[in-house]
Amino acid sequence: MALDARAAAARIVGQVINGKSLNQAMPVLLEKVTDRDRGLVQQLCYGTLRQYPRLKGVLDQLLDKPLRKKDSDVTALLLVGLYQLDGMRVPDHAAVAATVDATKSLGKPWAKGLANALLRRYLREREDLNSALDEATSNAHPQWLYGKIHKQWPDDATSIIEANNGQPPMSLRVNTRRVNREDYLERLVIAGIPARASTLSPQGICLQQAVDVSDLPGFADGDLSVQDEAAQLAGILLAARPGERILDACAAPGGKSCHVLELQPDLESLTAADIDEQRLLKVSENLQRLGLEASLQTMDATTPAPPEAGEGFDRILVDAPCSASGVIRRHPDVKTLRRPEDIGQLADQQLRILQGLWPRLKPGGTMLYATCSILREENSQVIAKFLALQTDASHRVPEGSWGQATDFGRQLLPSPDGADGLFYSILTKAG
């Protein structure tokens, strides 16, 4: 028997509250709902997690005391119910009734009366409950992150917060080995999918609204990929040349590796590496669909190359693990899972990755450092520390009219109707 959509969403959100990532929790539960309900479950989960700090602030006022940890699925169901009342076009009475019914599917019938009373009270006191929240919580952000955004980007904070709380745009990257952008835009017109050319990437296309990839002409044949236009800058900035050896050091799921291969078909080789062997399977799938070839390697980028590693690389792309503070709208569980102390730990890891990879770069070679973070601790400050330690390294700020130049790179900030928030810096090794 299929699981009720709201109960499935509650179990997923409950697992995130308890520390699992959305990417870990969702696939398993989606298998237990009907095909018809999968879209609804995803909408409930993403919407609830985007608004989690605000919804939790409201729920804390409605509950006399927090529910027990073993009932985190009920806590999550109440949050899902609150989200429906504010964030979906479901009549209030229907949203309440469906949430109350889901307690049975969760195997928690005792929560039926609690859910009914709590959600109806919210409908009566909604304005007062929301007005009692502090500024950060009201804007659906944890206090520490809200404060950092306002301190580091005071002129852009309002736009960043709005972008973080909204649905992300869907962008495509045409495979220039198979099709050019103008021709593909015409195919989208014929398919009835409104789109425009990207202003950031010559291979990019921005859709007016998201569609299933199965509806995109030529997707299965490898004519295009789904990739945000900010992320497409990585392949362009790497500027690979014919005959070069390229390393994509944190490659999974492979979008950037594939773009490099599409842009430069005459490489000597491209190695797509990742610390997680399972994640390399996704890289392999993308390469196969696009008709591209690369060497796959499981590698800990923080470990310097052993003597037997052989010839170095002409160019290395480092898409470093980070807080994902520039792509929160795509990964809303960041608001729940990320802690302020994580930022320093991530910055230390990023520095270790740069130091571990540097010996793999040939003299005169180029390293492109990228993160999907908007926090300076993970970006300019990491590059500054690396340059202070590595005397044969110099840096260059990427040229362009996009983003904002910083002391050690160029920063794109997330925009409500535009690109994600990414940072890029170009490092060169003395020849």
Short mmCIF file of C-alpha atoms in Angstrom, two decimals:
data_model
loop_
_atom_site.label_atom_id
_atom_site.label_comp_id
_atom_site.label_asym_id
_atom_site.label_seq_id
_atom_site.Cartn_x
_atom_site.Cartn_y
_atom_site.Cartn_z
CA MET A 1 0.00 0.00 0.00
CA ALA A 2 1.36 3.42 -1.01
CA LEU A 3 2.29 5.88 1.70
CA ASP A 4 0.17 9.03 2.08
CA ALA A 5 1.94 12.02 0.47
CA ARG A 6 1.89 14.18 3.60
CA ALA A 7 3.05 11.32 5.79
CA ALA A 8 5.93 10.67 3.36
CA ALA A 9 6.87 14.36 3.43
CA ALA A 10 6.73 14.32 7.23
CA ARG A 11 9.07 11.33 7.43
CA ILE A 12 11.52 12.98 5.03
CA VAL A 13 11.48 16.31 6.87
CA GLY A 14 11.73 14.45 10.19
CA GLN A 15 14.88 12.68 9.02
CA VAL A 16 16.38 16.02 7.97
CA ILE A 17 15.57 17.48 11.39
CA ASN A 18 17.49 14.54 12.87
CA GLY A 19 20.57 15.19 10.73
CA LYS A 20 20.12 13.43 7.38
CA SER A 21 20.52 15.42 4.18
CA LEU A 22 17.51 15.84 1.91
CA ASN A 23 19.37 13.96 -0.82
CA GLN A 24 19.78 10.99 1.54
CA ALA A 25 16.25 10.99 2.95
CA MET A 26 14.05 11.72 -0.05
CA PRO A 27 14.82 8.98 -2.65
CA VAL A 28 13.92 6.10 -0.32
CA LEU A 29 10.57 7.58 0.71
CA LEU A 30 9.62 8.68 -2.80
CA GLU A 31 9.67 4.99 -3.77
CA LYS A 32 6.83 4.41 -1.29
CA VAL A 33 4.34 6.90 -2.77
CA THR A 34 2.36 6.75 -6.00
CA ASP A 35 3.80 8.33 -9.16
CA ARG A 36 1.00 10.87 -9.01
CA ASP A 37 2.02 12.00 -5.50
CA ARG A 38 5.78 12.31 -6.03
CA GLY A 39 5.63 15.91 -7.22
CA LEU A 40 3.47 16.86 -4.23
CA VAL A 41 5.87 15.20 -1.79
CA GLN A 42 8.82 17.08 -3.27
CA GLN A 43 6.91 20.37 -3.15
CA LEU A 44 5.98 19.81 0.50
CA CYS A 45 9.54 18.89 1.51
CA TYR A 46 11.34 21.66 -0.34
CA GLY A 47 8.78 24.27 0.69
CA THR A 48 8.76 23.24 4.34
CA LEU A 49 12.56 23.20 4.56
CA ARG A 50 12.89 26.58 2.80
CA GLN A 51 10.60 28.04 5.45
CA TYR A 52 11.81 25.82 8.30
CA PRO A 53 13.20 28.50 10.68
CA ARG A 54 9.97 30.52 10.44
CA LEU A 55 7.66 27.50 10.68
CA LYS A 56 9.65 26.16 13.65
CA GLY A 57 9.37 29.57 15.33
CA VAL A 58 5.60 29.46 14.91
CA LEU A 59 5.35 25.84 16.06
CA ASP A 60 7.36 26.58 19.20
CA GLN A 61 4.72 29.15 20.15
CA LEU A 62 1.85 26.74 19.49
CA LEU A 63 3.27 23.83 21.48
CA ASP A 64 3.38 23.92 25.29
CA LYS A 65 6.58 21.86 25.08
CA PRO A 66 8.53 20.22 22.22
CA LEU A 67 7.48 16.72 21.21
CA ARG A 68 9.79 13.82 22.02
CA LYS A 69 12.58 12.99 19.57
CA LYS A 70 10.91 9.66 18.73
CA ASP A 71 7.94 11.71 17.52
CA SER A 72 10.00 13.93 15.20
CA ASP A 73 7.81 12.67 12.35
CA VAL A 74 4.80 14.27 14.07
CA THR A 75 6.76 17.50 14.60
CA ALA A 76 7.63 17.41 10.90
CA LEU A 77 3.99 16.73 9.94
CA LEU A 78 2.89 19.80 11.89
CA LEU A 79 5.51 21.87 10.06
CA VAL A 80 4.31 20.46 6.73
CA GLY A 81 0.75 21.36 7.71
CA LEU A 82 1.75 24.92 8.59
CA TYR A 83 3.58 25.24 5.28
CA GLN A 84 0.46 24.19 3.37
CA LEU A 85 -1.59 26.91 5.06
CA ASP A 86 0.88 29.61 3.99
CA GLY A 87 2.75 28.36 0.94
CA MET A 88 0.32 26.34 -1.19
CA ARG A 89 -2.92 26.92 -3.05
CA VAL A 90 -4.77 24.36 -0.96
CA PRO A 91 -7.98 25.51 0.76
CA ASP A 92 -7.38 25.86 4.48
CA HIS A 93 -9.97 23.25 5.46
CA ALA A 94 -8.54 20.73 2.99
CA ALA A 95 -4.98 21.30 4.20
CA VAL A 96 -6.01 20.79 7.82
CA ALA A 97 -8.05 17.67 7.04
CA ALA A 98 -5.29 16.08 4.93
CA THR A 99 -2.66 16.75 7.62
CA VAL A 100 -4.87 15.32 10.36
CA ASP A 101 -5.55 12.20 8.24
CA ALA A 102 -1.79 11.72 7.72
CA THR A 103 -1.34 10.99 11.45
CA LYS A 104 -3.01 7.63 10.79
CA SER A 105 -0.61 6.85 7.92
CA LEU A 106 2.30 7.69 10.25
CA GLY A 107 0.98 5.21 12.79
CA LYS A 108 0.49 8.05 15.30
CA PRO A 109 -3.33 8.28 15.69
CA TRP A 110 -2.87 9.95 19.10
CA ALA A 111 -1.62 13.05 17.25
CA LYS A 112 -4.90 13.52 15.35
CA GLY A 113 -6.45 15.87 17.91
CA LEU A 114 -3.18 17.74 18.41
CA ALA A 115 -2.77 18.40 14.69
CA ASN A 116 -6.38 19.51 14.28
CA ALA A 117 -6.30 21.90 17.26
CA LEU A 118 -2.88 23.34 16.50
CA LEU A 119 -3.52 24.06 12.80
CA ARG A 120 -6.92 25.60 13.50
CA ARG A 121 -5.39 27.80 16.18
CA TYR A 122 -2.79 28.94 13.67
CA LEU A 123 -5.55 29.98 11.27
CA ARG A 124 -7.12 32.10 14.02
CA GLU A 125 -3.86 33.62 15.33
CA ARG A 126 -1.65 33.60 12.24
CA GLU A 127 -0.91 37.33 12.20
CA ASP A 128 -0.01 37.55 15.90
CA LEU A 129 2.14 34.39 15.80
CA ASN A 130 4.17 35.58 12.82
CA SER A 131 4.58 39.11 14.14
CA ALA A 132 6.09 37.72 17.37
CA LEU A 133 9.07 36.27 15.49
CA ASP A 134 12.46 37.99 15.41
CA GLU A 135 13.71 39.41 12.09
CA ALA A 136 15.90 36.46 11.08
CA THR A 137 13.27 33.85 11.94
CA SER A 138 10.55 35.85 10.22
CA ASN A 139 12.72 35.79 7.08
CA ALA A 140 13.16 32.00 7.38
CA HIS A 141 16.89 32.03 8.16
CA PRO A 142 18.88 30.84 11.16
CA GLN A 143 20.11 33.83 13.15
CA TRP A 144 23.84 33.18 12.56
CA LEU A 145 23.47 32.95 8.78
CA TYR A 146 21.12 35.93 8.54
CA GLY A 147 23.67 37.98 10.48
CA LYS A 148 26.58 36.89 8.27
CA ILE A 149 24.71 37.74 5.07
CA HIS A 150 23.85 41.22 6.34
CA LYS A 151 27.37 41.85 7.65
CA GLN A 152 29.23 40.65 4.55
CA TRP A 153 26.77 41.81 1.86
CA PRO A 154 24.78 44.70 3.38
CA ASP A 155 23.76 46.19 0.04
CA ASP A 156 22.62 42.84 -1.37
CA ALA A 157 21.23 41.13 1.73
CA THR A 158 17.55 41.65 0.89
CA SER A 159 17.97 40.14 -2.58
CA ILE A 160 20.03 37.20 -1.24
CA ILE A 161 17.42 36.40 1.42
CA GLU A 162 14.63 36.55 -1.18
CA ALA A 163 16.57 34.25 -3.51
CA ASN A 164 17.28 31.77 -0.69
CA ASN A 165 13.57 31.56 0.13
CA GLY A 166 12.38 31.12 -3.46
CA GLN A 167 12.30 28.34 -6.02
CA PRO A 168 15.43 28.17 -8.19
CA PRO A 169 15.26 28.83 -11.92
CA MET A 170 16.00 25.95 -14.29
CA SER A 171 18.93 26.48 -16.63
CA LEU A 172 20.27 24.29 -19.43
CA ARG A 173 23.67 23.89 -21.07
CA VAL A 174 23.65 22.87 -24.73
CA ASN A 175 26.22 20.30 -25.80
CA THR A 176 28.06 22.25 -28.47
CA ARG A 177 29.44 19.01 -29.92
CA ARG A 178 25.90 18.20 -31.02
CA VAL A 179 23.86 21.41 -31.29
CA ASN A 180 24.21 25.18 -31.13
CA ARG A 181 22.22 27.36 -28.76
CA GLU A 182 20.16 29.22 -31.39
CA ASP A 183 18.95 26.00 -32.98
CA TYR A 184 18.05 24.53 -29.61
CA LEU A 185 16.11 27.65 -28.60
CA GLU A 186 14.02 27.13 -31.76
CA ARG A 187 13.37 23.52 -30.76
CA LEU A 188 12.14 24.74 -27.37
CA VAL A 189 9.75 27.17 -29.08
CA ILE A 190 8.34 24.29 -31.15
CA ALA A 191 7.99 22.21 -27.96
CA GLY A 192 6.09 25.07 -26.29
CA ILE A 193 8.75 25.66 -23.61
CA PRO A 194 9.40 29.41 -23.09
CA ALA A 195 13.13 30.15 -22.69
CA ARG A 196 15.82 32.77 -23.24
CA ALA A 197 19.55 32.75 -23.87
CA SER A 198 21.73 33.03 -20.77
CA THR A 199 23.63 36.28 -20.29
CA LEU A 200 26.42 34.53 -18.34
CA SER A 201 27.23 31.51 -20.48
CA PRO A 202 27.36 31.26 -24.29
CA GLN A 203 26.07 27.70 -23.95
CA GLY A 204 23.37 28.55 -21.39
CA ILE A 205 19.60 28.69 -21.70
CA CYS A 206 17.23 29.83 -18.94
CA LEU A 207 13.71 28.37 -18.87
CA GLN A 208 10.75 30.51 -17.88
CA GLN A 209 9.62 27.68 -15.61
CA ALA A 210 10.96 24.27 -14.69
CA VAL A 211 9.97 21.21 -16.69
CA ASP A 212 10.69 17.50 -16.40
CA VAL A 213 13.88 16.57 -18.27
CA SER A 214 11.88 13.99 -20.23
CA ASP A 215 10.01 16.91 -21.84
CA LEU A 216 13.25 18.52 -23.09
CA PRO A 217 13.92 17.73 -26.78
CA GLY A 218 17.07 15.65 -27.19
CA PHE A 219 17.89 15.28 -23.48
CA ALA A 220 18.19 11.50 -23.60
CA ASP A 221 20.33 11.82 -26.75
CA GLY A 222 22.86 14.08 -25.02
CA ASP A 223 21.98 17.38 -26.69
CA LEU A 224 21.93 19.23 -23.38
CA SER A 225 22.36 19.08 -19.61
CA VAL A 226 20.70 20.79 -16.67
CA GLN A 227 23.20 23.16 -15.05
CA ASP A 228 22.86 26.60 -13.47
CA GLU A 229 24.39 29.36 -15.58
CA ALA A 230 26.74 30.36 -12.74
CA ALA A 231 28.17 26.83 -12.61
CA GLN A 232 28.71 26.92 -16.39
CA LEU A 233 31.34 29.61 -15.86
CA ALA A 234 33.71 26.96 -14.43
CA GLY A 235 34.27 25.26 -17.78
CA ILE A 236 34.69 28.61 -19.49
CA LEU A 237 37.12 30.05 -16.92
CA LEU A 238 39.24 26.89 -16.89
CA ALA A 239 39.97 27.69 -20.58
CA ALA A 240 41.42 24.26 -21.42
CA ARG A 241 43.60 24.09 -24.55
CA PRO A 242 44.25 21.30 -27.07
CA GLY A 243 46.68 18.63 -25.89
CA GLU A 244 46.40 19.48 -22.19
CA ARG A 245 45.93 17.12 -19.25
CA ILE A 246 43.03 18.25 -17.04
CA LEU A 247 42.02 17.19 -13.52
CA ASP A 248 38.55 17.87 -12.13
CA ALA A 249 39.39 17.11 -8.51
CA CYS A 250 35.91 17.15 -6.92
CA ALA A 251 34.00 16.08 -10.00
CA ALA A 252 30.72 14.45 -8.93
CA PRO A 253 28.10 14.62 -10.34
CA GLY A 254 30.15 15.55 -13.39
CA GLY A 255 28.50 18.62 -14.91
CA LYS A 256 31.67 20.68 -14.96
CA SER A 257 33.84 17.83 -16.33
CA CYS A 258 31.37 17.28 -19.14
CA HIS A 259 31.30 20.99 -19.97
CA VAL A 260 35.11 21.11 -20.20
CA LEU A 261 35.05 18.17 -22.62
CA GLU A 262 32.30 19.76 -24.69
CA LEU A 263 34.24 23.02 -24.96
CA GLN A 264 37.60 21.42 -25.75
CA PRO A 265 37.39 18.12 -27.66
CA ASP A 266 41.15 17.92 -28.32
CA LEU A 267 42.49 17.36 -24.80
CA GLU A 268 45.15 14.76 -24.17
CA SER A 269 43.05 13.59 -21.20
CA LEU A 270 40.58 14.60 -18.53
CA THR A 271 40.53 12.87 -15.14
CA ALA A 272 37.33 13.21 -13.15
CA ALA A 273 38.12 12.44 -9.50
CA ASP A 274 36.06 12.30 -6.33
CA ILE A 275 36.55 11.02 -2.80
CA ASP A 276 33.28 9.03 -3.02
CA GLU A 277 33.42 6.09 -5.42
CA GLN A 278 29.61 5.82 -5.49
CA ARG A 279 29.25 9.44 -6.60
CA LEU A 280 31.52 8.71 -9.56
CA LEU A 281 28.76 6.46 -10.92
CA LYS A 282 26.72 9.62 -11.61
CA VAL A 283 29.73 11.12 -13.44
CA SER A 284 29.90 7.98 -15.57
CA GLU A 285 26.18 8.19 -16.39
CA ASN A 286 26.47 11.82 -17.49
CA LEU A 287 29.53 11.11 -19.65
CA GLN A 288 27.77 8.20 -21.32
CA ARG A 289 24.58 10.16 -22.05
CA LEU A 290 26.57 13.03 -23.57
CA GLY A 291 28.86 10.76 -25.59
CA LEU A 292 32.02 11.91 -23.79
CA GLU A 293 35.06 10.11 -22.39
CA ALA A 294 37.12 10.70 -19.25
CA SER A 295 39.18 8.72 -16.76
CA LEU A 296 37.44 8.23 -13.42
CA GLN A 297 39.49 8.08 -10.23
CA THR A 298 38.65 7.79 -6.55
CA MET A 299 40.91 10.30 -4.81
CA ASP A 300 41.25 12.21 -1.56
CA ALA A 301 42.22 15.65 -2.79
CA THR A 302 43.78 16.57 0.56
CA THR A 303 46.47 13.88 0.08
CA PRO A 304 49.48 15.00 -2.00
CA ALA A 305 50.25 12.95 -5.11
CA PRO A 306 52.49 9.91 -4.49
CA PRO A 307 55.80 9.78 -6.41
CA GLU A 308 54.38 7.16 -8.78
CA ALA A 309 51.51 9.46 -9.79
CA GLY A 310 53.45 10.44 -12.91
CA GLU A 311 53.18 13.57 -15.00
CA GLY A 312 51.28 16.49 -13.54
CA PHE A 313 48.24 18.31 -14.90
CA ASP A 314 48.17 21.47 -17.00
CA ARG A 315 44.95 22.65 -15.38
CA ILE A 316 43.08 21.62 -12.25
CA LEU A 317 39.48 22.47 -11.40
CA VAL A 318 38.73 22.54 -7.66
CA ASP A 319 35.00 22.75 -7.01
CA ALA A 320 35.58 22.58 -3.27
CA PRO A 321 33.14 21.17 -0.68
CA CYS A 322 31.53 24.13 1.06
CA SER A 323 28.59 25.41 3.09
CA ALA A 324 26.37 25.66 -0.04
CA SER A 325 25.35 29.11 1.20
CA GLY A 326 25.08 30.30 -2.41
CA VAL A 327 22.66 27.54 -3.45
CA ILE A 328 20.32 27.33 -0.45
CA ARG A 329 17.25 27.49 -2.67
CA ARG A 330 18.41 24.20 -4.28
CA HIS A 331 19.50 22.69 -0.95
CA PRO A 332 17.08 24.13 1.63
CA ASP A 333 18.20 21.58 4.24
CA VAL A 334 21.24 23.85 4.68
CA LYS A 335 19.05 26.03 6.90
CA THR A 336 18.41 23.07 9.18
CA LEU A 337 21.69 21.14 9.05
CA ARG A 338 24.44 23.76 8.82
CA ARG A 339 25.97 25.17 12.02
CA PRO A 340 28.14 28.29 12.45
CA GLU A 341 31.12 26.19 13.56
CA ASP A 342 30.95 24.28 10.25
CA ILE A 343 32.25 27.28 8.31
CA GLY A 344 35.70 27.31 9.90
CA GLN A 345 35.97 23.53 9.54
CA LEU A 346 35.04 23.73 5.85
CA ALA A 347 37.56 26.52 5.28
CA ASP A 348 40.30 24.36 6.84
CA GLN A 349 39.31 21.48 4.54
CA GLN A 350 39.34 23.75 1.49
CA LEU A 351 42.86 24.92 2.33
CA ARG A 352 44.01 21.31 2.76
CA ILE A 353 42.52 20.43 -0.64
CA LEU A 354 44.41 23.28 -2.33
CA GLN A 355 47.64 22.23 -0.63
CA GLY A 356 47.07 18.57 -1.50
CA LEU A 357 46.40 19.28 -5.16
CA TRP A 358 49.11 21.88 -5.75
CA PRO A 359 51.92 19.28 -6.26
CA ARG A 360 49.78 17.70 -9.01
CA LEU A 361 49.85 20.95 -11.03
CA LYS A 362 52.63 21.44 -13.58
CA PRO A 363 54.89 24.51 -13.32
CA GLY A 364 53.16 27.25 -15.30
CA GLY A 365 49.83 25.47 -14.82
CA THR A 366 46.47 26.96 -13.80
CA MET A 367 44.15 26.01 -10.96
CA LEU A 368 40.57 27.25 -10.86
CA TYR A 369 39.13 27.39 -7.33
CA ALA A 370 35.33 27.45 -7.11
CA THR A 371 32.76 27.21 -4.34
CA CYS A 372 28.98 27.56 -4.21
CA SER A 373 29.39 29.74 -1.11
CA ILE A 374 28.89 33.46 -0.57
CA LEU A 375 30.84 33.51 2.71
CA ARG A 376 34.28 35.15 2.63
CA GLU A 377 35.70 32.64 5.11
CA GLU A 378 35.39 29.96 2.42
CA ASN A 379 36.42 32.12 -0.50
CA SER A 380 38.81 35.08 -0.45
CA GLN A 381 40.12 34.22 3.01
CA VAL A 382 41.01 30.66 1.92
CA ILE A 383 42.87 31.97 -1.14
CA ALA A 384 44.70 34.56 0.99
CA LYS A 385 45.87 31.87 3.42
CA PHE A 386 46.96 29.59 0.59
CA LEU A 387 48.98 32.30 -1.13
CA ALA A 388 50.70 33.14 2.17
CA LEU A 389 51.79 29.49 2.51
CA GLN A 390 52.57 28.72 -1.16
CA THR A 391 55.38 30.95 -2.43
CA ASP A 392 55.18 29.64 -6.02
CA ALA A 393 51.49 30.57 -6.34
CA SER A 394 49.95 33.76 -7.66
CA HIS A 395 46.30 34.64 -8.19
CA ARG A 396 44.19 36.43 -10.76
CA VAL A 397 40.65 37.78 -10.43
CA PRO A 398 38.53 36.42 -13.33
CA GLU A 399 37.67 39.08 -15.86
CA GLY A 400 34.09 39.87 -16.72
CA SER A 401 31.13 42.12 -16.06
CA TRP A 402 29.40 39.43 -14.00
CA GLY A 403 29.41 39.31 -10.21
CA GLN A 404 31.55 41.43 -7.92
CA ALA A 405 35.34 41.52 -7.86
CA THR A 406 36.85 40.73 -4.44
CA ASP A 407 40.47 40.91 -3.29
CA PHE A 408 41.13 37.34 -4.43
CA GLY A 409 38.38 36.39 -6.88
CA ARG A 410 34.97 37.20 -8.31
CA GLN A 411 31.72 36.54 -6.46
CA LEU A 412 28.27 35.91 -7.92
CA LEU A 413 25.44 36.36 -5.43
CA PRO A 414 22.18 34.40 -5.70
CA SER A 415 19.51 36.39 -7.48
CA PRO A 416 15.73 35.74 -7.22
CA ASP A 417 15.35 35.45 -10.99
CA GLY A 418 18.97 34.80 -11.90
CA ALA A 419 22.04 32.69 -11.24
CA ASP A 420 23.21 30.89 -8.12
CA GLY A 421 25.86 32.28 -5.76
CA LEU A 422 29.33 31.04 -6.75
CA PHE A 423 32.90 32.23 -6.16
CA TYR A 424 35.81 31.82 -8.60
CA SER A 425 39.54 32.48 -8.24
CA ILE A 426 42.35 31.66 -10.69
CA LEU A 427 45.67 30.44 -9.30
CA THR A 428 48.88 30.11 -11.34
CA LYS A 429 51.99 28.07 -10.50
CA ALA A 430 55.36 29.67 -11.19
CA GLY A 431 57.02 28.19 -14.30
#
